[in-house]
Coordinates of C-alpha atoms in Angstrom, one line a residue:
M1 CA 3.1 -18.9 5.6
V2 CA 0.9 -21.0 7.9
T3 CA 2.7 -24.0 9.4
A4 CA 1.2 -27.1 10.8
G5 CA 2.3 -26.2 14.3
K6 CA 0.8 -22.7 14.1
I7 CA -2.5 -24.1 12.8
A8 CA -2.5 -26.5 15.7
G9 CA -2.0 -23.8 18.1
M10 CA -5.1 -22.1 17.0
T11 CA -7.3 -25.2 16.3
G12 CA -6.0 -27.9 18.5
T13 CA -6.9 -29.1 22.0
L14 CA -4.3 -27.1 23.9
R15 CA -6.8 -24.7 25.6
L16 CA -5.4 -21.7 27.4
R17 CA -5.3 -21.7 31.2
V18 CA -4.4 -18.1 31.6
P19 CA -5.9 -15.5 31.5
V20 CA -9.2 -17.7 30.9
G21 CA -9.7 -21.3 31.4
A22 CA -11.1 -23.7 34.0
D23 CA -8.8 -22.7 36.8
A24 CA -7.7 -19.3 35.5
E25 CA -8.5 -17.6 38.8
R26 CA -5.6 -19.5 40.5
W27 CA -3.0 -17.9 38.0
V28 CA -4.1 -14.5 36.9
T29 CA -2.9 -11.4 38.6
R30 CA -5.9 -9.2 37.7
A31 CA -8.9 -11.4 38.3
Q32 CA -11.8 -8.9 37.9
C33 CA -11.2 -7.8 34.4
R34 CA -14.1 -7.7 31.8
R35 CA -13.3 -9.8 28.8
V36 CA -13.3 -8.5 25.2
L37 CA -12.6 -11.0 22.3
F38 CA -11.3 -9.8 18.9
V39 CA -12.4 -12.3 16.3
V40 CA -10.2 -12.6 13.3
H41 CA -11.4 -14.1 10.1
N42 CA -8.2 -13.4 8.1
V43 CA -5.6 -10.8 7.8
T44 CA -8.0 -8.5 5.8
S45 CA -10.6 -8.4 8.7
A46 CA -7.7 -8.2 11.3
T47 CA -6.6 -4.9 9.9
R48 CA -9.9 -3.2 10.9
L49 CA -9.8 -4.8 14.3
L50 CA -6.2 -3.4 14.7
D51 CA -7.7 0.1 13.9
V52 CA -10.1 -0.1 16.9
L53 CA -7.8 -2.0 19.2
P54 CA -6.5 1.2 20.9
L55 CA -10.1 2.1 22.1
L56 CA -9.9 -0.7 24.6
S57 CA -6.2 -1.6 25.1
G58 CA -5.3 1.0 27.8
D59 CA -8.1 0.1 30.3
P60 CA -6.9 -2.0 33.4
R61 CA -10.5 -3.2 33.9
V62 CA -10.5 -4.9 30.5
Q63 CA -8.6 -8.1 29.4
L64 CA -8.2 -8.3 25.6
L65 CA -8.3 -11.8 23.9
T66 CA -8.1 -12.9 20.3
T67 CA -9.1 -15.9 18.3
C68 CA -9.4 -17.0 14.7
T69 CA -12.7 -18.5 13.3
Q70 CA -10.6 -20.9 11.0
S71 CA -13.5 -20.4 8.4
S72 CA -11.6 -18.3 5.9
P73 CA -9.7 -19.9 2.8
F74 CA -7.1 -17.2 3.6
L75 CA -5.4 -18.4 6.8
A76 CA -1.8 -17.6 5.9
G77 CA -0.4 -14.6 7.8
V78 CA -2.9 -14.9 10.6
P79 CA -0.6 -16.6 13.2
E80 CA 2.1 -14.0 12.7
L81 CA -0.4 -11.2 12.9
L82 CA -1.9 -12.5 16.2
A83 CA 1.6 -13.1 17.6
A84 CA 2.6 -9.5 16.7
A85 CA -0.5 -8.2 18.5
G86 CA 0.9 -9.8 21.7
L87 CA -2.5 -10.8 23.0
P88 CA -3.7 -14.3 24.3
V89 CA -4.9 -16.4 21.5
L90 CA -7.7 -18.8 22.2
P91 CA -8.3 -21.7 20.0
W92 CA -11.6 -21.3 18.3
E93 CA -13.3 -24.2 20.1
Q94 CA -12.2 -22.7 23.5
A95 CA -13.4 -19.2 22.3
K96 CA -16.8 -20.5 21.6
D97 CA -17.0 -22.0 25.1
T98 CA -15.6 -19.0 26.9
P99 CA -18.1 -16.4 28.4
V100 CA -17.0 -12.8 27.3
D101 CA -18.5 -9.5 27.8
L102 CA -18.0 -8.4 24.3
A103 CA -16.8 -10.1 21.0
V104 CA -15.8 -7.7 18.2
S105 CA -15.5 -9.0 14.6
A106 CA -14.9 -7.4 11.2
S107 CA -16.4 -10.3 9.3
Y108 CA -19.5 -12.7 9.4
G109 CA -17.1 -15.8 8.7
G110 CA -17.4 -18.6 11.2
Q111 CA -19.9 -19.7 13.9
L112 CA -20.3 -16.3 15.4
H113 CA -23.8 -17.3 16.8
E114 CA -22.0 -19.7 19.2
L115 CA -20.0 -17.1 21.0
Q116 CA -21.1 -16.4 24.6
G117 CA -21.4 -12.7 24.8
E118 CA -22.5 -9.6 23.2
L119 CA -21.3 -9.3 19.6
A120 CA -20.4 -6.2 17.6
V121 CA -19.7 -6.6 13.8
L122 CA -17.8 -4.0 11.8
S123 CA -17.2 -3.8 8.2
H124 CA -13.6 -4.6 7.1
G125 CA -13.8 -2.3 4.1
V126 CA -15.6 0.8 3.0
G127 CA -19.1 -0.4 3.8
Y128 CA -20.8 -3.2 2.2
N129 CA -20.7 -3.3 -1.6
K130 CA -19.7 -6.7 -3.1
K131 CA -21.7 -9.6 -4.0
L132 CA -20.5 -13.0 -2.8
A133 CA -21.6 -16.3 -4.3
T134 CA -23.1 -18.7 -1.8
P135 CA -24.9 -22.0 -2.1
D136 CA -28.8 -21.9 -1.9
N137 CA -30.8 -24.3 0.3
T138 CA -30.4 -27.2 -2.2
G139 CA -26.6 -26.8 -2.2
Q140 CA -26.7 -26.9 -6.1
H141 CA -27.4 -23.4 -7.3
R142 CA -25.6 -20.3 -6.4
T143 CA -27.0 -17.0 -5.5
T144 CA -25.1 -13.6 -5.1
P145 CA -26.3 -11.5 -2.2
V146 CA -24.5 -8.5 -1.0
F147 CA -21.8 -9.6 1.6
G148 CA -22.7 -8.4 5.0
L149 CA -26.3 -7.2 4.1
A150 CA -28.0 -10.4 3.4
P151 CA -29.8 -12.9 5.9
E152 CA -27.3 -15.7 5.0
W153 CA -24.8 -13.9 7.3
L154 CA -26.8 -11.7 9.5
L155 CA -29.3 -14.1 10.9
H156 CA -29.3 -17.6 12.7
N157 CA -32.5 -19.4 13.1
G158 CA -34.2 -16.2 12.0
R159 CA -32.7 -14.0 14.7
P160 CA -29.8 -11.4 14.4
I161 CA -26.3 -12.8 15.1
A162 CA -25.0 -9.5 16.3
S163 CA -26.0 -7.3 19.1
A164 CA -24.7 -4.3 17.1
T165 CA -24.3 -4.2 13.4
V166 CA -21.8 -1.2 13.0
L167 CA -22.4 0.9 9.8
S168 CA -20.6 4.0 8.6
H169 CA -23.5 5.7 6.8
P170 CA -27.2 5.8 6.6
E171 CA -27.2 4.7 3.0
Q172 CA -26.0 1.3 4.3
L173 CA -28.8 1.3 6.8
D174 CA -31.3 1.9 4.0
R175 CA -29.9 -1.2 2.1
L176 CA -29.8 -3.3 5.2
G177 CA -33.4 -2.6 5.9
T178 CA -34.3 -3.7 2.4
A179 CA -32.1 -6.8 2.3
C180 CA -32.6 -8.1 5.9
P181 CA -35.2 -6.1 7.9
E182 CA -34.8 -8.5 10.9
A183 CA -31.3 -7.1 11.5
A184 CA -32.1 -3.5 10.9
P185 CA -32.8 -2.8 14.7
T186 CA -29.2 -3.9 15.5
A187 CA -27.7 -1.2 13.3
V188 CA -25.5 1.4 14.9
L189 CA -24.1 4.3 12.9
A190 CA -20.6 4.7 14.2
G191 CA -18.3 6.1 11.3
D192 CA -15.3 4.6 9.8
P193 CA -12.3 4.3 11.8
C194 CA -9.9 3.6 8.9
Y195 CA -11.1 6.6 6.9
D196 CA -10.7 8.8 10.1
R197 CA -7.0 7.8 10.4
V198 CA -6.6 8.8 6.8
L199 CA -8.4 12.1 7.3
D200 CA -6.2 12.8 10.4
A201 CA -3.0 12.2 8.4
L202 CA -3.8 14.2 5.2
P203 CA -1.6 17.2 6.5
Y204 CA 1.5 15.0 6.3
R205 CA 1.2 14.2 2.7
E206 CA 4.5 15.8 1.8
R207 CA 6.3 13.7 4.5
F208 CA 4.7 10.5 3.2
R209 CA 5.8 11.4 -0.3
R210 CA 9.5 12.0 0.8
A211 CA 9.3 8.6 2.7
L212 CA 8.4 7.0 -0.6
G213 CA 11.3 8.8 -2.4
V214 CA 8.9 11.0 -4.4
A215 CA 10.5 14.3 -5.6
P216 CA 8.5 17.5 -5.6
H217 CA 8.0 17.4 -9.5
Q218 CA 7.4 13.7 -9.6
R219 CA 4.0 12.0 -10.0
L220 CA 3.3 9.1 -7.6
V221 CA 1.1 6.5 -9.2
V222 CA -0.4 3.9 -6.9
V223 CA -1.5 0.7 -8.7
S224 CA -4.2 -0.8 -6.3
S225 CA -5.9 -4.2 -6.6
T226 CA -8.5 -6.0 -4.6
W227 CA -8.5 -9.8 -4.9
A228 CA -10.5 -12.3 -7.1
P229 CA -10.2 -13.0 -10.8
R230 CA -11.9 -9.9 -12.0
S231 CA -9.8 -7.6 -10.0
L232 CA -6.9 -5.5 -11.6
F233 CA -4.4 -8.1 -10.6
G234 CA -6.6 -11.0 -11.7
D235 CA -6.8 -12.8 -14.9
G236 CA -10.5 -13.1 -15.2
D237 CA -13.0 -12.6 -17.9
T238 CA -13.5 -9.5 -19.9
E239 CA -16.3 -8.1 -17.7
S240 CA -13.7 -6.4 -15.6
N241 CA -12.0 -4.3 -18.2
G242 CA -13.0 -5.4 -21.6
E243 CA -9.7 -7.0 -22.3
G244 CA -9.3 -10.0 -19.9
D245 CA -5.9 -10.3 -18.2
L246 CA -4.5 -6.8 -17.9
L247 CA -1.5 -7.4 -15.7
P248 CA 0.9 -8.7 -18.4
W249 CA 0.2 -5.4 -20.4
L250 CA 0.3 -3.0 -17.6
L251 CA 3.5 -3.9 -15.7
P252 CA 5.9 -3.5 -18.8
R253 CA 4.1 -0.4 -19.8
L254 CA 4.7 1.3 -16.4
A255 CA 8.4 1.0 -17.1
A256 CA 8.4 1.6 -20.8
E257 CA 6.2 4.7 -20.9
L258 CA 6.8 6.5 -17.5
P259 CA 10.3 8.2 -17.3
A260 CA 11.9 7.1 -14.1
D261 CA 12.6 10.6 -12.8
E262 CA 9.3 12.0 -13.5
Y263 CA 7.1 9.2 -12.1
R264 CA 7.3 6.9 -9.1
T265 CA 5.2 3.8 -9.1
V266 CA 4.1 1.7 -6.1
A267 CA 1.6 -1.3 -5.7
V268 CA -1.0 -1.7 -3.0
L269 CA -2.4 -5.4 -3.2
H270 CA -5.1 -6.9 -1.2
P271 CA -4.0 -9.2 1.7
N272 CA -5.9 -12.0 0.0
I273 CA -3.6 -11.7 -2.9
W274 CA -0.5 -11.8 -0.7
Y275 CA -1.7 -14.6 1.5
G276 CA -3.7 -16.6 -1.1
H277 CA -0.9 -17.0 -3.6
G278 CA 2.1 -16.6 -1.2
P279 CA 4.3 -13.5 -0.6
G280 CA 7.2 -15.2 -2.4
Q281 CA 5.0 -16.0 -5.4
V282 CA 3.6 -12.4 -5.6
R283 CA 7.1 -11.0 -5.4
G284 CA 8.1 -13.4 -8.1
W285 CA 5.4 -12.3 -10.4
L286 CA 6.3 -8.7 -9.8
D287 CA 10.1 -9.3 -9.8
R288 CA 10.8 -7.5 -13.3
A289 CA 8.6 -4.6 -12.3
R290 CA 10.4 -4.2 -9.0
R291 CA 13.7 -4.3 -10.7
A292 CA 12.5 -1.5 -12.9
G293 CA 11.5 0.6 -9.8
L294 CA 8.0 -0.6 -8.8
G295 CA 7.6 -0.3 -5.0
L296 CA 5.6 -2.7 -3.0
I297 CA 3.5 -1.3 -0.1
S298 CA 2.8 -3.1 3.0
E299 CA -0.6 -4.6 3.0
L300 CA -1.0 -3.9 6.7
H301 CA 0.6 -0.7 7.5
G302 CA 1.7 1.5 4.6
W303 CA -1.3 1.6 2.1
R304 CA -3.1 4.6 3.6
Q305 CA 0.0 6.7 3.6
A306 CA 0.6 5.9 -0.1
L307 CA -3.0 6.9 -1.0
I308 CA -2.4 10.2 0.9
A309 CA 0.8 10.7 -1.0
A310 CA -0.6 9.7 -4.5
D311 CA -1.0 11.9 -7.5
C312 CA -3.1 9.2 -9.3
V313 CA -4.5 5.8 -8.2
L314 CA -4.8 3.2 -10.9
G315 CA -7.3 0.8 -9.3
D316 CA -10.4 -1.4 -9.4
H317 CA -13.6 -1.9 -7.3
G318 CA -11.7 -2.4 -4.1
S319 CA -12.1 -0.3 -1.0
V320 CA -8.6 1.2 -1.5
T321 CA -9.7 2.9 -4.8
Y322 CA -12.8 4.2 -3.1
Y323 CA -10.9 5.6 -0.1
A324 CA -8.6 7.4 -2.7
A325 CA -11.4 9.0 -4.5
S326 CA -13.0 10.0 -1.1
I327 CA -9.9 12.0 -0.3
G328 CA -10.0 13.7 -3.7
R329 CA -7.3 11.7 -5.5
P330 CA -7.6 11.2 -9.2
V331 CA -8.4 7.6 -10.0
L332 CA -8.3 5.6 -13.2
L333 CA -10.1 2.3 -13.2
G334 CA -8.1 -0.5 -14.8
A335 CA -10.8 -3.2 -13.9
F336 CA -14.3 -2.7 -12.7
P337 CA -16.8 -5.8 -12.8
D338 CA -20.0 -4.0 -12.3
G339 CA -21.8 -7.4 -11.9
D340 CA -19.9 -8.2 -8.8
L341 CA -21.3 -5.1 -7.0
D342 CA -24.6 -4.0 -5.5
P343 CA -25.7 -1.3 -8.1
A344 CA -27.1 0.8 -5.2
S345 CA -23.7 0.9 -3.4
P346 CA -21.3 3.9 -3.4
V347 CA -18.5 1.8 -4.9
A348 CA -20.8 1.0 -8.0
A349 CA -21.4 4.7 -8.3
L350 CA -17.6 5.3 -8.5
G351 CA -17.6 2.9 -11.4
R352 CA -20.1 5.0 -13.2
T353 CA -18.2 8.3 -12.5
A354 CA -14.4 7.6 -12.7
P355 CA -12.6 7.3 -16.0
K356 CA -11.7 3.8 -17.3
L357 CA -8.2 2.8 -18.5
R358 CA -8.0 1.9 -22.3
P359 CA -5.5 -0.8 -22.7
H360 CA -4.7 0.1 -26.3
G361 CA -4.1 3.7 -25.5
S362 CA -0.9 5.5 -24.2
L363 CA -0.7 4.7 -20.4
R364 CA 1.2 7.9 -19.7
A365 CA -1.3 10.1 -21.6
Q366 CA -4.3 8.6 -19.7
I367 CA -2.5 9.1 -16.3
E368 CA -1.7 12.7 -17.3
R369 CA -5.3 13.3 -18.5
A370 CA -6.6 11.8 -15.2
V371 CA -4.3 14.2 -13.1
Q372 CA -4.7 17.3 -15.1
G373 CA -8.3 17.1 -15.9
H374 CA -9.2 16.2 -12.3
D375 CA -11.9 18.3 -10.6
P376 CA -11.2 18.2 -6.7
G377 CA -14.9 18.1 -6.2
R378 CA -15.6 15.2 -8.6
Y379 CA -16.1 12.7 -5.9
A380 CA -17.4 14.9 -3.2
E381 CA -20.7 13.1 -3.1
L382 CA -19.1 9.8 -2.9
A383 CA -16.8 11.1 -0.2
A384 CA -19.9 12.1 1.8
Q385 CA -21.1 8.5 1.8
T386 CA -17.9 7.1 3.2
T387 CA -19.0 8.1 6.7
S388 CA -21.7 10.2 8.3
A389 CA -19.4 11.0 11.2
P390 CA -16.0 12.0 9.8
G391 CA -13.4 12.3 12.6
R392 CA -15.9 10.8 15.3
S393 CA -15.6 7.0 15.0
A394 CA -13.3 6.7 17.9
A395 CA -15.8 8.3 20.2
L396 CA -18.8 6.6 18.8
L397 CA -17.2 3.2 18.8
R398 CA -15.9 3.4 22.3
R399 CA -19.2 4.3 23.6
L400 CA -20.8 1.5 21.8
F401 CA -18.2 -1.0 23.1
Y402 CA -18.5 0.0 26.7
D403 CA -22.3 0.0 26.6
L404 CA -22.1 -3.5 25.4
I405 CA -19.6 -4.5 28.0
G406 CA -21.7 -2.8 30.7
I407 CA -19.2 -0.6 32.4
P408 CA -18.7 3.3 32.1
E409 CA -16.2 4.6 29.6
P410 CA -12.9 5.9 30.9
T411 CA -13.1 9.5 32.0
D412 CA -9.4 10.2 32.2
R413 CA -8.7 10.2 28.5
P414 CA -10.5 10.9 25.2
A415 CA -11.3 8.1 22.7
L416 CA -8.4 8.1 20.2
L417 CA -7.3 6.0 17.3
D418 CA -3.6 5.4 16.6
R419 CA -1.9 8.0 14.2
L420 CA -0.6 6.7 10.9
P421 CA 3.2 6.2 11.4
L422 CA 5.7 7.8 9.0
P423 CA 7.0 5.0 6.7
P424 CA 10.6 4.1 6.3
Y425 CA 12.5 6.0 3.6
E426 CA 12.2 3.7 0.6
P427 CA 13.3 5.4 -2.7
A428 CA 13.2 3.6 -6.1
Q429 CA 16.5 2.0 -6.8
P430 CA 16.0 0.1 -10.1
T431 CA 18.5 -2.7 -10.8
A432 CA 17.2 -3.2 -14.3
P433 CA 19.3 -1.5 -17.1
V434 CA 18.3 2.0 -17.6
R435 CA 18.2 3.7 -21.1
V436 CA 19.2 7.3 -20.8
L437 CA 18.4 10.0 -23.3
T438 CA 20.1 13.3 -22.9
R439 CA 20.0 16.8 -24.4
L440 CA 22.4 19.7 -24.1
I441 CA 20.3 22.7 -23.3
D442 CA 22.9 25.4 -22.6
A443 CA 26.7 25.7 -22.2
E444 CA 26.8 28.6 -19.7
P445 CA 25.8 27.5 -17.2
P446 CA 26.1 23.8 -18.2
T447 CA 22.5 22.6 -18.5
V448 CA 21.7 19.0 -19.5
A449 CA 18.3 17.4 -19.7
V450 CA 18.1 13.7 -18.8
T451 CA 15.1 11.3 -19.4
R452 CA 15.7 7.8 -18.1
Y453 CA 13.6 4.7 -18.8
A454 CA 14.1 1.6 -16.6
D455 CA 14.0 -1.8 -18.4
A456 CA 13.1 -0.2 -21.8
A457 CA 12.3 -3.0 -24.3
H458 CA 12.8 -0.7 -27.2
E459 CA 14.7 2.5 -27.8
P460 CA 12.4 5.3 -26.2
E461 CA 11.3 7.9 -28.6
D462 CA 12.5 11.5 -28.0
P463 CA 13.0 13.7 -31.0
D464 CA 14.7 16.4 -28.9
A465 CA 17.3 14.1 -27.6
D466 CA 20.8 14.4 -29.0
G467 CA 22.6 11.7 -27.1
A468 CA 21.7 8.3 -25.5
H469 CA 23.5 5.8 -23.3
T470 CA 23.0 2.8 -21.0
A471 CA 23.2 2.9 -17.2
V472 CA 23.4 -0.4 -15.4
H473 CA 23.2 -1.3 -11.6
E474 CA 26.2 -3.4 -10.7
D475 CA 23.7 -5.9 -9.0
T476 CA 21.6 -6.2 -12.2
Q477 CA 20.1 -9.8 -12.6
D478 CA 21.6 -10.0 -16.2
A479 CA 25.4 -9.5 -15.4
G480 CA 26.1 -9.7 -19.0
R481 CA 24.7 -6.2 -19.6
L482 CA 27.5 -4.7 -17.5
S483 CA 29.9 -5.3 -20.4
V484 CA 28.0 -2.8 -22.6
A485 CA 27.1 -0.2 -19.9
D486 CA 28.2 3.3 -20.3
V487 CA 27.6 4.0 -16.7
V488 CA 27.7 1.5 -13.9
V489 CA 25.9 2.5 -10.7
R490 CA 25.9 1.3 -7.0
Y491 CA 23.9 2.5 -4.1
G492 CA 25.5 2.3 -0.7
A493 CA 27.0 3.9 2.4
E494 CA 30.3 5.8 1.8
D495 CA 32.0 3.7 4.5
D496 CA 30.6 0.3 3.5
P497 CA 33.7 -1.9 4.1
R498 CA 32.5 -4.6 1.6
V499 CA 32.7 -2.3 -1.5
G500 CA 33.7 1.2 -0.4
P501 CA 35.1 3.7 -0.2
P502 CA 33.8 5.2 -3.5
A503 CA 37.2 6.1 -4.8
A504 CA 38.3 2.5 -4.6
W505 CA 35.1 1.0 -5.9
T506 CA 34.9 3.4 -9.0
A507 CA 38.5 2.6 -9.9
E508 CA 37.7 -1.2 -9.7
V509 CA 34.6 -0.9 -11.9
L510 CA 36.5 1.0 -14.6
A511 CA 39.2 -1.5 -14.6
R512 CA 36.9 -4.5 -14.7
H513 CA 34.6 -3.1 -17.5
P514 CA 36.6 -1.5 -20.3
H515 CA 33.6 -0.2 -22.2
C516 CA 32.3 1.8 -19.2
A517 CA 32.8 5.5 -19.5
L518 CA 31.9 6.4 -16.0
A519 CA 31.3 4.7 -12.6
A520 CA 28.8 6.3 -10.1
Y521 CA 28.7 5.3 -6.3
V522 CA 25.4 6.9 -4.9
T523 CA 26.1 7.6 -1.2
G524 CA 22.9 9.6 -0.3
P525 CA 19.6 10.8 -1.5
D526 CA 21.2 13.9 -3.2
R527 CA 24.9 13.0 -3.9
C528 CA 27.2 10.5 -5.6
T529 CA 30.8 10.0 -6.3
V530 CA 31.8 9.4 -9.9
R531 CA 35.1 8.5 -11.7
T532 CA 35.4 9.1 -15.4
R533 CA 37.4 7.1 -17.9
Q534 CA 39.9 10.0 -18.0
G535 CA 40.6 9.4 -14.3
D536 CA 38.7 12.4 -12.8
L537 CA 37.2 11.6 -9.4
V538 CA 34.4 14.1 -8.6
R539 CA 31.6 14.4 -6.1
L540 CA 28.1 15.4 -7.4
T541 CA 25.8 17.1 -4.7
A542 CA 22.4 18.7 -5.5
A543 CA 21.6 22.0 -3.9
P544 CA 18.8 21.6 -1.4
D545 CA 15.3 22.7 -2.1
E546 CA 13.8 26.0 -0.9
T547 CA 12.9 24.4 2.4
G548 CA 16.5 23.3 3.0
R549 CA 15.8 19.7 2.3
A550 CA 17.8 17.3 0.3
D551 CA 16.9 17.0 -3.4
L552 CA 15.3 13.6 -4.0
C553 CA 16.1 13.2 -7.6
D554 CA 18.0 9.9 -8.1
P555 CA 21.7 11.0 -8.1
A556 CA 22.4 8.5 -10.9
A557 CA 20.7 11.0 -13.2
Y558 CA 23.4 13.5 -12.2
A559 CA 26.0 11.1 -13.3
S560 CA 24.3 10.6 -16.7
A561 CA 24.1 14.3 -17.1
L562 CA 27.8 14.6 -16.3
L563 CA 28.5 12.0 -18.9
A564 CA 26.6 13.8 -21.5
W565 CA 28.3 17.1 -20.7
L566 CA 31.8 15.5 -20.9
G567 CA 30.9 14.4 -24.4
A568 CA 30.8 18.0 -25.5
K569 CA 33.4 19.6 -23.1
P570 CA 36.2 18.5 -20.8
L571 CA 35.8 18.8 -17.1
G572 CA 37.2 22.1 -15.8
A573 CA 39.9 22.3 -13.2
A574 CA 37.9 24.4 -10.8
Q575 CA 34.7 23.4 -8.9
A576 CA 31.7 24.0 -11.2
E577 CA 27.9 23.7 -11.2
L578 CA 25.8 21.6 -13.5
T579 CA 22.0 22.0 -14.0
V580 CA 20.3 18.8 -14.4
V581 CA 16.8 18.9 -16.0
T582 CA 14.4 16.0 -15.4
G583 CA 10.9 16.7 -16.7
A584 CA 9.9 20.1 -15.3
A585 CA 12.4 20.0 -12.5
H586 CA 15.8 21.8 -12.5
H587 CA 18.4 20.4 -10.2
R588 CA 21.4 22.5 -9.3
V589 CA 24.3 20.1 -8.9
A590 CA 27.7 21.0 -7.5
V591 CA 30.6 19.4 -9.3
E592 CA 33.5 19.1 -6.8
R593 CA 36.9 17.7 -8.1
L594 CA 38.2 15.2 -5.5
S595 CA 41.4 14.2 -7.6
P596 CA 42.8 15.3 -11.0
A597 CA 42.9 13.0 -14.0

């Protein structure tokens, strides 16, 4: 969160002396550099500036600077982001007084007309689509022009603020010419760097899925929300979804209806949600869903990879949902306030094209219908309006920037954006109690179907199930549930000195919880060590897939399958193999006895 000291550092009177300032030439090492100032409005706009930063950062002729306009209500997170960038941060008053060769902004917030240099303004989303309420000339009534296309932001004293108004598609130029013809001559078509980074990373979809812990037969559902009351995360009026506040219905249903081994669910939330309400508060609101397996994706670095990995995006009128449709992902609209959008915008067209979520219908059925009935070409026309120069934004933007700076482009390297990084491996590890339904399919070879529901409020319905039990993580919030657990689970390294080794931990758990029939210590993405009430200690290891990679089904499901099998037949003396069925996936699991009963 923003502290008083950090705010003072951006707004106070402590002006920089190096590399700019009244006597900077006495202290700098490279004194002939051209100055480029990145103007940050809030974290949201900063993400687009981070996209284009590599186009200038490697040039020894250029000194990069940053500043924050202080004009956004969403200032939290900005000091940390600027510090992470590692560039000199000018207080806003000094930034306005400092001559620069180029200023680059991704928002019209603040007194941009007071900057002393050429100004290029980019969109921080997928073009310009949303209306934003502003006071009229009397200060009493409110109008709702389209943000970024109206004279309220584009002009000062009747003249364009920006030297270059960067657009990604001619359809934006058409609307700009209608809304503010005075600014139309400043328009430059230069593509969409955010979208180009997504297009570049599409071949790595499977790697991103594995990083998110998504098994080959799992569906990845991305829940995406922009900010404001009528967003999916908001509690606004019925215009957005016909039902008002959708979130209290949606989060429990994700856990109650979607089997844990057949679906993986992650959330992508707008930075204004995170920094408007506070990261701790947002995590608190989502705590129960997180304990049931919901993953939270970084608002800065991971959301594009999640879109590429997704099987379905449950979203709203935000840019993230539109980007998902543009790369051919099935989308289901949980909230879509048409009145908040320019009806001529591509995002408004998405609202007229994509299916809407029905809160009183089956969530799983609607997701499956959206996925199975999806036509890959359904959003092709909308995708074509994302950018008129796919894959070319780096070259177009660098050329524009250097033309405005007034020096030639570098000739020793091409214009390139940063590649999307591979996210850390973050599988779902629910700590909420899991209700497990099992079915014995075959005796030779032993085959058990397992369906698990995290945090099930009621007994899940499955007419084919012939057994049920409860599995509980040892770190569950409600420790009282451990006394009724049939299976107690822990995830950790085999050599963790705090609780391991697995043989010791499993013995302690069975001694501590007399009702427990089996203890499972998960030591890797494809293996666990279990101890039965009868005293058998065995290792369960899934066979790798056809590519030789580890099976990504949660090994706790193997433990539940073994428990179901032991209810019908004792564990044999020799090493055996168990087939665990989760949805349409069949996992071959080796059962290796480590010690006899």
